[in-house]
Coordinates of C-alpha atoms and ligand atoms in Angstrom, one line a residue:
M1 CA 7.4 62.0 65.6
M2 CA 8.7 63.1 69.0
V3 CA 8.7 60.5 71.7
S4 CA 9.0 63.1 74.4
E5 CA 5.6 64.7 73.5
K6 CA 4.5 67.5 75.8
I7 CA 2.3 66.3 78.5
D8 CA -0.3 68.3 80.5
I9 CA 1.1 69.4 83.8
E10 CA -1.0 69.2 86.9
E11 CA -1.2 72.2 89.2
D12 CA 1.7 72.5 91.7
T13 CA 3.8 69.8 90.1
I14 CA 7.1 69.9 92.0
L15 CA 10.5 68.7 90.7
V16 CA 13.4 68.6 93.0
G17 CA 17.1 69.0 92.0
I18 CA 20.1 70.7 93.4
G19 CA 19.7 74.4 94.3
V20 CA 22.8 76.2 93.1
S21 CA 22.0 79.8 93.0
P22 CA 19.6 81.2 95.6
G23 CA 16.6 83.4 95.1
I24 CA 13.1 83.0 93.8
A25 CA 12.2 83.3 90.1
I26 CA 8.6 83.5 88.9
G27 CA 8.1 83.3 85.1
T28 CA 7.3 81.3 82.1
I29 CA 9.1 78.2 80.9
Y30 CA 11.2 78.3 77.8
L31 CA 12.4 74.9 76.7
S32 CA 15.9 75.5 75.3
D33 CA 17.2 73.9 72.1
R34 CA 20.2 73.0 74.2
G35 CA 18.1 70.0 75.3
R36 CA 18.8 66.4 74.4
R37 CA 16.2 65.2 71.8
C38 CA 14.6 61.9 71.6
V39 CA 13.1 60.9 68.3
I40 CA 12.4 57.8 66.4
D41 CA 12.8 57.2 62.7
S42 CA 9.8 57.4 60.4
S43 CA 9.1 56.8 56.7
I44 CA 6.5 58.2 54.3
T45 CA 4.6 56.9 51.2
L46 CA 5.5 57.9 47.7
E47 CA 2.4 60.2 47.6
E48 CA 3.7 62.1 50.6
V49 CA 7.1 62.9 49.1
E50 CA 6.3 66.4 47.6
Q51 CA 4.4 67.5 50.7
E52 CA 7.3 66.4 52.9
I53 CA 9.8 68.3 50.8
A54 CA 7.6 71.4 50.9
S55 CA 7.4 71.1 54.7
F56 CA 11.2 70.8 54.9
Q57 CA 11.7 73.9 52.7
Q58 CA 9.2 75.8 54.8
A59 CA 11.1 74.9 58.0
L60 CA 14.4 76.1 56.3
Q61 CA 12.7 79.4 55.3
L62 CA 11.3 79.9 58.8
S63 CA 14.7 79.1 60.3
R64 CA 16.3 81.7 58.0
Q65 CA 13.7 84.3 59.1
Q66 CA 14.3 83.6 62.8
L67 CA 18.1 83.9 62.4
L68 CA 17.8 87.2 60.4
C69 CA 15.5 88.5 63.1
V70 CA 18.0 87.6 65.9
R71 CA 20.8 89.2 63.8
E72 CA 18.8 92.4 63.4
S73 CA 17.9 92.7 67.0
A74 CA 21.4 92.0 68.3
P75 CA 22.6 94.8 70.5
K76 CA 24.8 97.3 68.7
K77 CA 27.7 96.6 71.0
M78 CA 27.7 92.9 70.2
L79 CA 31.1 91.9 69.0
K80 CA 31.9 91.1 65.4
E81 CA 32.8 87.6 66.5
H82 CA 29.3 86.9 67.9
L83 CA 27.6 88.2 64.7
F84 CA 29.9 86.0 62.7
I85 CA 28.4 83.0 64.4
L86 CA 24.9 84.0 63.2
D87 CA 26.2 84.5 59.7
A88 CA 27.8 81.1 59.8
H89 CA 24.4 79.6 60.8
L90 CA 22.7 81.3 57.9
L91 CA 25.3 79.8 55.6
I92 CA 24.8 76.3 57.0
L93 CA 21.1 76.6 56.2
E94 CA 22.0 76.9 52.5
D95 CA 24.6 74.2 52.5
P96 CA 23.9 71.7 49.7
M97 CA 25.0 68.8 51.9
L98 CA 22.2 69.7 54.3
V99 CA 19.5 70.8 51.9
E100 CA 20.1 68.5 48.9
G101 CA 21.2 65.7 51.1
A102 CA 17.9 65.7 53.1
I103 CA 15.8 66.2 49.9
T104 CA 17.5 63.2 48.3
L105 CA 16.8 61.0 51.4
I106 CA 13.1 62.1 51.4
R107 CA 12.7 61.4 47.7
K108 CA 14.8 58.2 47.3
D109 CA 14.6 56.5 50.7
L110 CA 11.1 57.7 51.5
L111 CA 12.2 59.1 54.8
S112 CA 10.2 61.7 56.7
A113 CA 11.8 65.2 56.6
H114 CA 12.6 64.9 60.3
T115 CA 14.4 61.6 59.9
A116 CA 16.2 62.8 56.7
V117 CA 17.5 65.9 58.5
R118 CA 18.9 63.7 61.3
R119 CA 20.5 61.3 58.9
T120 CA 22.1 64.2 57.1
L121 CA 23.4 65.4 60.4
D122 CA 25.0 62.0 61.1
A123 CA 26.7 62.3 57.7
F124 CA 28.0 65.8 58.7
R125 CA 29.3 64.3 62.0
A126 CA 31.2 61.6 60.2
V127 CA 32.9 64.2 58.0
F128 CA 33.7 66.5 60.8
A129 CA 35.1 63.7 63.0
E130 CA 37.8 63.2 60.3
V131 CA 38.9 66.8 60.3
E132 CA 42.4 67.3 61.9
D133 CA 42.1 70.9 62.9
A134 CA 40.3 71.0 66.3
Y135 CA 38.7 74.4 65.6
L136 CA 37.1 73.2 62.4
R137 CA 36.1 70.0 64.0
D138 CA 34.4 71.9 66.8
R139 CA 32.2 73.6 64.2
I140 CA 29.9 70.6 64.2
S141 CA 28.3 72.3 67.2
D142 CA 27.1 75.0 64.8
V143 CA 25.7 72.5 62.4
D144 CA 24.0 70.8 65.3
A145 CA 22.4 74.1 66.4
V146 CA 21.1 74.8 62.9
A147 CA 19.8 71.3 62.4
D148 CA 18.1 71.5 65.8
R149 CA 16.3 74.7 64.8
V150 CA 15.1 73.2 61.5
L151 CA 13.9 70.1 63.4
R152 CA 11.9 72.1 65.8
N153 CA 10.4 74.2 63.1
L154 CA 9.4 71.0 61.3
T155 CA 7.5 69.8 64.3
G156 CA 6.1 73.2 65.1
E157 CA 7.8 73.4 68.4
T158 CA 8.8 76.6 70.0
V159 CA 12.3 77.4 68.9
L160 CA 14.5 79.1 71.3
L161 CA 18.0 80.4 71.3
L162 CA 19.1 82.1 74.5
S163 CA 19.6 85.2 72.4
D164 CA 16.0 85.0 71.0
I165 CA 14.2 85.2 74.3
V166 CA 12.1 88.3 74.6
N167 CA 10.2 88.0 77.8
K168 CA 11.2 87.1 81.3
A169 CA 11.8 83.4 81.1
I170 CA 12.7 80.4 83.0
V171 CA 15.1 78.5 80.8
V172 CA 14.9 74.7 80.9
A173 CA 17.9 72.9 79.2
H174 CA 19.6 69.6 79.3
N175 CA 22.8 71.4 79.9
L176 CA 24.2 74.9 79.6
S177 CA 27.8 75.5 79.0
P178 CA 29.5 78.4 80.9
A179 CA 29.6 80.2 77.5
D180 CA 25.8 79.9 77.1
T181 CA 25.2 81.0 80.7
M182 CA 27.4 84.1 80.4
Q183 CA 25.3 85.2 77.4
M184 CA 22.1 85.3 79.5
D185 CA 20.4 88.6 79.5
R186 CA 19.2 89.2 83.0
T187 CA 16.4 91.5 81.8
K188 CA 14.9 88.6 79.9
I189 CA 15.9 85.5 81.8
C190 CA 14.8 85.3 85.4
G191 CA 16.1 81.8 86.2
F192 CA 17.2 78.4 84.7
V193 CA 17.1 74.7 85.4
T194 CA 19.1 71.9 83.8
D195 CA 18.9 68.1 83.7
V196 CA 22.6 67.7 84.6
G197 CA 25.2 69.6 86.7
S198 CA 26.0 70.1 90.4
R199 CA 26.9 72.9 92.8
T200 CA 30.5 73.6 91.7
S201 CA 30.1 73.2 87.9
H202 CA 31.2 76.4 86.2
T203 CA 27.6 77.0 85.1
A204 CA 26.4 76.9 88.7
I205 CA 29.1 79.2 89.8
L206 CA 28.3 81.6 87.1
A207 CA 24.6 81.6 88.0
R208 CA 25.6 82.8 91.5
S209 CA 27.8 85.5 90.1
L210 CA 25.0 86.7 87.8
A211 CA 22.5 86.3 90.7
I212 CA 20.2 84.1 88.5
P213 CA 18.2 81.7 90.6
A214 CA 19.1 78.2 89.3
V215 CA 18.4 74.5 90.0
V216 CA 20.5 71.8 88.3
G217 CA 20.6 68.0 88.3
L218 CA 16.8 67.7 87.6
E219 CA 17.7 64.7 85.3
T220 CA 14.4 64.6 83.3
A221 CA 13.2 68.2 83.2
T222 CA 13.7 68.6 79.5
S223 CA 11.5 65.6 78.8
I224 CA 8.6 66.4 81.1
V225 CA 8.4 70.2 81.3
P226 CA 6.3 71.8 78.6
S227 CA 7.1 75.1 77.1
S228 CA 5.1 78.2 78.0
V229 CA 3.7 77.0 81.3
S230 CA 4.1 79.3 84.3
A231 CA 6.7 78.2 86.9
I232 CA 8.6 79.1 90.0
I233 CA 12.2 78.3 90.8
D234 CA 13.4 78.2 94.4
G235 CA 17.2 78.3 93.9
S236 CA 17.8 77.7 97.6
S237 CA 15.8 74.5 98.2
G238 CA 16.4 73.3 94.6
T239 CA 12.7 73.1 93.6
L240 CA 10.9 73.8 90.3
I241 CA 7.2 74.3 90.7
L242 CA 5.2 74.0 87.5
N243 CA 1.8 75.4 86.9
P244 CA 1.6 77.0 90.4
S245 CA -1.8 77.4 92.1
E246 CA -2.8 80.8 93.3
Q247 CA -1.9 79.8 96.9
M248 CA 1.5 78.5 95.9
F249 CA 2.1 81.7 93.9
R250 CA 1.3 83.9 96.9
E251 CA 3.5 81.8 99.2
Y252 CA 6.5 82.2 96.8
L253 CA 5.9 85.9 96.2
Q254 CA 6.2 86.3 100.0
K255 CA 9.4 84.2 100.1
K256 CA 10.8 86.3 97.3
Q257 CA 10.1 89.5 99.2
R258 CA 11.6 88.1 102.4
Y259 CA 14.7 87.0 100.5
E260 CA 15.1 90.4 98.9
Y261 CA 14.5 92.2 102.2
H262 CA 17.1 89.9 103.9
D263 CA 19.6 90.6 101.2
R264 CA 19.2 94.4 101.5
E265 CA 19.8 94.0 105.3
L266 CA 23.0 92.1 104.6
L267 CA 24.1 94.8 102.2
Q268 CA 24.2 97.3 105.1
L269 CA 27.4 95.5 106.1
S270 CA 29.2 96.4 102.9
S271 CA 31.2 99.3 104.2
L272 CA 32.3 97.4 107.4
D273 CA 35.5 95.4 107.9
A274 CA 35.4 91.6 107.9
S275 CA 37.3 91.3 111.2
T276 CA 36.6 88.6 113.8
E277 CA 35.7 89.5 117.4
D278 CA 39.3 89.1 118.4
G279 CA 40.7 91.2 115.6
F280 CA 41.7 88.7 112.9
E281 CA 41.2 90.7 109.6
V282 CA 40.0 88.8 106.5
A283 CA 40.1 90.5 103.1
L284 CA 36.9 89.5 101.3
K285 CA 37.3 89.6 97.6
A286 CA 35.3 88.7 94.5
N287 CA 35.7 86.2 91.8
V288 CA 34.8 87.7 88.4
E289 CA 34.5 86.5 84.9
S290 CA 34.8 89.9 83.2
P291 CA 35.9 93.5 84.0
E292 CA 32.2 94.5 83.9
D293 CA 31.5 92.4 87.0
T294 CA 33.7 94.7 89.1
A295 CA 30.9 97.2 89.8
L296 CA 28.7 94.6 91.3
A297 CA 31.6 93.2 93.3
Q298 CA 32.3 96.6 94.8
A299 CA 28.6 97.1 95.6
R300 CA 28.6 93.9 97.5
G301 CA 31.6 95.0 99.6
A302 CA 34.5 93.3 97.8
R303 CA 37.9 94.7 98.7
G304 CA 39.7 93.5 95.6
I305 CA 39.3 90.8 93.0
G306 CA 40.8 87.6 94.2
L307 CA 40.2 85.7 91.0
F308 CA 39.7 86.9 87.5
R309 CA 38.8 83.8 85.4
T310 CA 40.3 85.1 82.2
E311 CA 39.1 82.2 80.1
Y312 CA 35.7 83.9 79.9
L313 CA 37.4 86.5 77.6
Y314 CA 37.9 83.7 75.1
F315 CA 34.3 82.4 75.1
N316 CA 31.6 83.0 72.4
R317 CA 34.0 84.2 69.8
S318 CA 35.8 82.5 66.9
S319 CA 39.4 83.4 67.8
P320 CA 41.3 84.2 71.0
P321 CA 41.5 87.8 72.2
T322 CA 44.5 89.7 70.9
E323 CA 47.2 91.1 73.3
E324 CA 45.7 94.6 72.9
E325 CA 42.1 93.4 73.8
Q326 CA 43.5 91.5 76.8
F327 CA 45.7 94.4 77.9
L328 CA 42.6 96.7 77.8
A329 CA 40.5 94.3 79.8
Y330 CA 43.2 93.8 82.5
R331 CA 44.0 97.5 82.7
R332 CA 40.3 98.3 83.0
I333 CA 39.8 95.9 85.9
A334 CA 43.0 97.0 87.6
E335 CA 42.0 100.7 87.4
K336 CA 38.4 100.0 88.5
I337 CA 39.4 98.1 91.6
K338 CA 42.0 100.5 92.9
P339 CA 43.3 100.8 95.6
Y340 CA 42.8 97.1 96.0
S341 CA 44.4 94.4 93.9
V342 CA 43.2 92.1 91.2
T343 CA 44.6 88.5 90.9
I344 CA 44.6 87.6 87.2
R345 CA 44.6 83.8 86.6
T346 CA 46.1 82.8 83.4
L347 CA 43.9 80.8 80.9
D348 CA 42.2 77.9 82.6
V349 CA 40.5 76.0 79.8
G350 CA 39.6 72.4 79.4
G351 CA 37.2 70.2 81.4
D352 CA 33.8 71.9 81.1
K353 CA 35.3 75.1 79.8
L354 CA 35.7 74.6 76.1
V355 CA 36.7 77.4 73.8
A356 CA 36.2 77.6 70.1
G357 CA 39.3 78.6 68.3
L358 CA 41.7 76.8 70.7
D359 CA 43.2 73.5 69.8
L360 CA 41.6 71.5 72.6
S361 CA 41.5 68.0 71.3
D362 CA 38.9 65.4 72.2
E363 CA 40.2 63.5 75.2
A364 CA 38.8 60.5 77.0
N365 CA 39.3 62.2 80.4
P366 CA 39.3 65.9 79.8
V367 CA 39.6 67.0 83.4
L368 CA 42.8 64.9 83.7
G369 CA 44.0 66.0 80.3
M370 CA 45.5 68.9 78.4
R371 CA 43.9 71.7 80.4
A372 CA 44.8 74.9 82.4
I373 CA 48.5 75.5 82.8
R374 CA 49.4 72.4 80.8
F375 CA 47.6 73.9 77.8
S376 CA 49.4 77.3 78.3
L377 CA 52.8 75.7 78.6
Q378 CA 52.1 73.7 75.4
E379 CA 50.7 76.6 73.5
G380 CA 53.6 78.9 74.3
T381 CA 52.6 81.7 71.8
L382 CA 49.2 82.1 73.4
F383 CA 50.7 82.0 76.9
R384 CA 53.2 84.8 76.0
V385 CA 50.5 87.0 74.6
Q386 CA 48.6 86.7 77.8
L387 CA 51.6 87.3 80.0
R388 CA 52.6 90.3 78.0
A389 CA 49.1 91.8 78.3
I390 CA 49.0 91.2 82.0
L391 CA 52.5 92.7 82.5
R392 CA 51.7 95.7 80.4
A393 CA 48.6 96.3 82.5
S394 CA 50.5 95.9 85.8
V395 CA 51.6 99.6 85.8
F396 CA 47.9 100.7 85.9
G397 CA 47.0 99.2 89.3
K398 CA 47.9 96.4 91.6
I399 CA 48.0 93.1 89.7
R400 CA 49.0 89.6 90.8
I401 CA 49.5 86.6 88.5
L402 CA 48.0 83.2 89.3
F403 CA 48.8 79.9 87.6
P404 CA 46.0 77.3 87.5
M405 CA 46.3 73.6 88.1
V406 CA 50.0 73.4 88.9
T407 CA 51.0 70.0 90.0
G408 CA 54.7 70.6 91.0
L409 CA 57.8 72.7 90.9
A410 CA 58.7 71.8 87.4
E411 CA 55.6 73.5 86.1
L412 CA 56.0 76.5 88.3
R413 CA 59.5 77.0 87.1
A414 CA 58.4 76.6 83.5
C415 CA 55.8 79.3 84.0
K416 CA 58.3 81.6 85.6
A417 CA 60.7 81.0 82.8
F418 CA 58.0 82.2 80.3
L419 CA 57.4 85.2 82.5
R420 CA 61.0 86.2 82.7
D421 CA 61.3 85.8 78.9
V422 CA 58.3 88.1 78.4
Q423 CA 59.7 90.6 80.9
R424 CA 63.0 90.7 79.0
E425 CA 61.1 91.2 75.8
L426 CA 59.2 94.2 77.3
E427 CA 62.4 95.7 78.6
Q428 CA 63.9 95.5 75.1
D429 CA 60.8 97.2 73.7
N430 CA 60.9 99.8 76.4
I431 CA 57.5 98.9 77.7
A432 CA 56.9 99.5 81.4
Y433 CA 55.7 96.7 83.8
D434 CA 55.7 96.1 87.5
P435 CA 58.9 94.3 88.3
Q436 CA 57.6 93.4 91.8
I437 CA 54.5 91.6 90.4
S438 CA 53.5 88.8 92.7
V439 CA 53.3 85.3 91.3
G440 CA 51.0 82.8 92.8
V441 CA 50.0 79.1 92.4
M442 CA 46.5 77.7 92.6
I443 CA 46.5 74.8 95.0
E444 CA 43.8 72.6 93.4
T445 CA 45.4 69.2 92.9
P446 CA 46.5 66.6 95.5
A447 CA 50.0 66.7 94.1
A448 CA 50.2 70.5 94.8
V449 CA 49.1 69.8 98.4
L450 CA 51.7 67.2 98.9
V451 CA 54.5 69.5 97.6
A452 CA 53.1 72.7 99.0
S453 CA 56.2 73.3 101.1
L454 CA 58.4 73.1 98.0
L455 CA 56.1 75.3 95.9
A456 CA 55.9 77.9 98.7
Q457 CA 59.6 78.5 98.5
E458 CA 59.4 79.6 94.9
C459 CA 56.2 81.6 94.7
D460 CA 54.7 84.7 96.4
F461 CA 51.3 83.3 97.4
F462 CA 48.9 80.4 97.3
S463 CA 45.3 80.5 96.3
I464 CA 43.4 77.3 97.2
G465 CA 40.9 76.3 94.5
T466 CA 38.7 74.0 96.5
N467 CA 36.3 73.4 93.6
D468 CA 38.9 71.3 91.8
L469 CA 40.8 70.3 94.9
I470 CA 37.8 68.4 96.3
Q471 CA 37.0 66.9 92.9
Y472 CA 40.5 65.5 92.5
C473 CA 41.1 64.5 96.2
L474 CA 37.8 62.7 96.5
A475 CA 37.7 61.5 92.9
V476 CA 34.2 63.1 92.5
D477 CA 33.4 64.8 89.2
R478 CA 32.4 68.3 90.3
G479 CA 29.7 68.6 87.6
N480 CA 28.0 65.2 88.0
E481 CA 24.7 65.2 89.8
H482 CA 24.9 61.4 90.4
V483 CA 27.9 61.7 92.7
A484 CA 27.1 65.1 94.2
Y485 CA 26.4 63.5 97.5
L486 CA 30.1 62.5 97.7
Y487 CA 31.4 66.0 97.1
E488 CA 32.1 66.8 100.8
P489 CA 34.1 69.9 101.6
L490 CA 34.4 68.7 105.2
H491 CA 35.7 65.2 104.4
P492 CA 38.6 64.5 106.8
A493 CA 40.9 64.2 103.7
I494 CA 40.1 67.8 102.7
L495 CA 40.6 69.2 106.2
R496 CA 44.0 67.5 106.3
A497 CA 44.9 68.7 102.9
L498 CA 44.0 72.3 103.8
K499 CA 46.1 72.1 106.9
M500 CA 49.1 70.8 105.0
V501 CA 48.8 73.6 102.5
C502 CA 48.7 76.3 105.2
D503 CA 51.6 74.7 107.1
G504 CA 53.6 74.6 103.9
A505 CA 52.9 78.3 103.2
S506 CA 53.6 79.4 106.8
S507 CA 56.9 77.6 106.8
A508 CA 58.0 79.7 103.8
G509 CA 56.2 82.9 105.1
I510 CA 53.8 83.3 102.2
P511 CA 50.1 84.2 102.4
V512 CA 47.3 81.8 101.5
S513 CA 44.0 82.8 100.0
M514 CA 41.0 80.7 99.1
C515 CA 39.1 81.3 95.8
G516 CA 37.1 78.1 95.7
E517 CA 33.4 78.1 96.6
M518 CA 34.2 76.8 100.1
A519 CA 35.2 80.4 100.9
A520 CA 31.7 81.5 100.1
E521 CA 29.9 79.5 102.7
P522 CA 29.8 80.7 106.3
L523 CA 29.7 77.2 107.7
Y524 CA 33.3 76.8 106.7
S525 CA 34.5 80.2 107.9
P526 CA 35.6 79.0 111.4
V527 CA 37.8 76.4 109.7
L528 CA 39.4 78.8 107.3
I529 CA 40.3 81.5 109.9
A530 CA 41.6 78.8 112.3
L531 CA 44.0 77.8 109.5
G532 CA 45.1 81.4 109.1
I533 CA 43.6 82.0 105.7
D534 CA 43.2 85.7 105.6
E535 CA 41.8 86.3 102.1
F536 CA 38.6 84.7 100.9
S537 CA 37.6 85.3 97.3
M538 CA 34.1 84.3 96.2
N539 CA 31.1 85.1 93.9
A540 CA 30.1 88.6 94.8
Q541 CA 26.6 87.6 96.0
D542 CA 27.9 85.7 99.0
I543 CA 30.3 88.4 100.4
P544 CA 27.8 90.0 102.8
V545 CA 26.7 86.8 104.5
V546 CA 30.3 85.6 105.0
K547 CA 31.2 89.0 106.4
K548 CA 28.2 88.7 108.8
A549 CA 29.5 85.3 110.1
L550 CA 33.2 86.5 110.4
R551 CA 32.2 89.5 112.5
Q552 CA 30.7 87.2 115.1
L553 CA 33.5 84.6 115.2
S554 CA 36.7 84.5 117.2
R555 CA 39.9 83.1 115.7
A556 CA 41.1 81.8 119.1
T557 CA 38.0 79.6 119.7
S558 CA 37.9 78.6 116.1
R559 CA 41.4 77.2 116.5
D560 CA 40.3 75.1 119.4
L561 CA 37.4 73.9 117.4
L562 CA 39.7 72.9 114.5
L563 CA 41.8 70.8 116.7
R564 CA 38.6 68.9 117.7
L565 CA 37.4 68.6 114.1
L566 CA 40.7 67.2 112.9
L567 CA 40.1 64.2 115.3
L568 CA 36.7 63.4 113.9
P569 CA 36.5 60.4 111.5
T570 CA 33.8 61.4 109.0
G571 CA 32.6 64.4 107.1
Q572 CA 29.1 64.1 108.6
E573 CA 30.4 64.3 112.1
I574 CA 32.6 67.3 111.3
K575 CA 29.7 69.0 109.7
S576 CA 27.3 68.4 112.6
C577 CA 30.0 69.7 115.0
L578 CA 30.5 72.8 112.9
E579 CA 26.8 73.5 112.6
E580 CA 26.4 73.4 116.3
Y581 CA 29.4 75.7 116.7
L582 CA 27.9 78.2 114.2
E583 CA 24.5 78.1 115.8
E584 CA 26.1 79.0 119.1
H585 CA 28.4 81.7 117.9
C586 CA 26.5 83.2 115.0
P587 CA 22.9 82.4 115.6
G588 CA 20.7 82.6 112.5
V589 CA 23.6 82.9 110.0
L590 CA 22.9 79.4 108.6
E591 CA 19.3 80.3 107.9
S592 CA 20.5 83.3 106.1
F593 CA 22.5 81.0 103.9
P594 CA 19.9 78.5 102.9
L595 CA 22.0 76.6 100.4
L596 CA 23.6 74.5 103.0
Ligands
LIG1 C1 38.7 76.1 91.9 O1 39.0 75.1 91.3 O2 38.4 76.1 93.1 C2 38.6 77.4 91.3 C3 38.5 78.5 91.9 O3 38.8 77.5 89.9 P1 37.6 77.1 88.9 O4 36.3 77.0 89.7 O5 37.6 78.1 87.8 O6 38.1 75.8 88.4
LIG2 MG1 39.9 75.2 89.3

C-alpha cells in the first residue's frame, strides 16, 4: 500500500520553490519514477498467494511491453550505448534473483508482491555493495529503475521514464541528475520541478541552457502532486500552480506572451557589440554541454564558447567516448564557432556529475573528493586520450584548454607535463596540433584564489568558476535548497576573492574570464567590468540581457562603485547598493531579469 496516496488537488493550489530557469510552462503533470517512494510492508493470507503471484507476473509482463515499446520508438540516431541500457533493463526483468526471489518471498513468507519486490531489491543492493568494480557497482541504479517500474505497475500507477513521455509534460521528480535532464526532449517536456536542488546545481544550469522553465527545492512536490493534473510553472518566481482556474490560466497565458515578446526584443541586440558607454569591450560567450548547442549560442549572440563542459560527452552511455569520438566533437565545435574560439574544459566529473563507466568510488564527501582534475591526473590514460583529442582538433579552429578545480601550482604543472607528453607523442606520429594552444586554469577553489599570483605566472588565462568558488568559499553546498539562502555571490568574502584573482592575473599580464553563473546576471555586471574581467561566458539564454546592461554601463563609474562596495560589511548591503546603482544606470534591466 502506498503511504503517499494521491490526493485531490484544489483549484489554484500554489507551491513555491526556487525558480531556476525563467519562462512559463503550461502543461500536464507527469510524476517521474525518479521520485523517492514511501511504502510500508504488508503481508497476505495463504489464500491470496496465487493471486499475488499472478499480479506480480502481470506487472513483469507489462513492464516488458513498456520497455519494448520505448526501445522501438527510440529515435534512429540514438546511440548504441543508450539502447544497450534498455536491453540491460529487459534482461534484469528476467533475472531469476528478482523473479524467483520475489515469488519465493510471496509463497514462503506470505509477503505482498510489493513488499517482496522491495525485499528482493534490498538483497540486490547488498550484493552490489560488495562488488569491487565501481562500474558494476553503479549498475544497481539500473536494477532500481526496473524494480521501480514493476512496483508502479503493481499499484497501477502511471509509469514514466523521461524517454516514455509522449505529450507536452511538466515533469515532477524528487531529483533529476544532469544526465536525466540532458535527455529531455523539448518537444515533449515543457518544464520540470524537483523536490531538491538550488540555483547553481548542474541540473538547474542545464535547464537554463535548454530553455526549459524549472522550479527546484519544492521539498514535498513528489508526495503531494498527483499525476495527470494540469499545471503551470513560473520559472522566474519559482511557483508551481496546480489545477489552475480559468482566470489563473488566462493570467499566465498573458505572462507567457509578455515573456516571449520581451525575449524577442532582447534578441534584437544579438548583432551589436557588448561595449560599455565608455568603450570597455566585453566578449560575451556561451557555456555549452554539446557541440549541438553551438547554433543556439550563436543565435543568442555568443561570440565564442567560453566553456565546453566535456563531461556531458560521457553521460548516458556505458563507456567513455573514444579519442576519435572526442576529436570529432571538438573539431565540430571549433569549426562551427569560427572565427571565435572555444574553451574546452577537461573532464570535470564527481560531485553531482556521476558518470557510468568511470571508476568514481563512493565517497563520504564527494565534492571534496576525487573529482575534476584530481580524477584526470589519477586516471592518466583517460586524461591522455582527452588531451590527444583536443590537440588534434586544435588545427581546425581556435581552441583553448581549461583545467577544472586546480588548487595549486603542483597540479597545474602536472597537467602541463601530461600535455607536453601528449604533444611529443603527436609529433612522433606526425599529427598536427596547435603548438601555441592557450592553457588556462579554472579559479574555483579558495586555494586557487590565494595562490592566483603564482598560478598566473605559469598559465595563459584564468576562468573564474563562481558556482564552485562560492560553494567552497562560503561552505554552502551549491545543490542544497536548505542552505540556498546562504549562497551569496555578493558576500564580502567573494568580492575580495574576485579582486585578489584579478590582481594576481594583472600582475602577470594574463586575461581573466568568468564562466560561473555570476556572469549571467546583469546585477553583477558593474562589479565584473570594474575588476577588468573582459570575457563573460554563460548559458546562452542570458547573453542578450547581460549585453543590454553592459551597453548602458560605464567602466569608470563602475570602478568608483566597486571601491564603495568593498567597504561595505554584508552581502545584503552590497546587494542593495548595486540594485540602486543599476536602477539608476540601466533602468528596467532588473525587471527584465526576473530571477534576481
Ligand atoms: C563553476 O564552477 O563556476 C563552473 C563554471 O563549472 P561547473 O558549473 O561546471 O562546476
Ligand atoms: Mg565548477
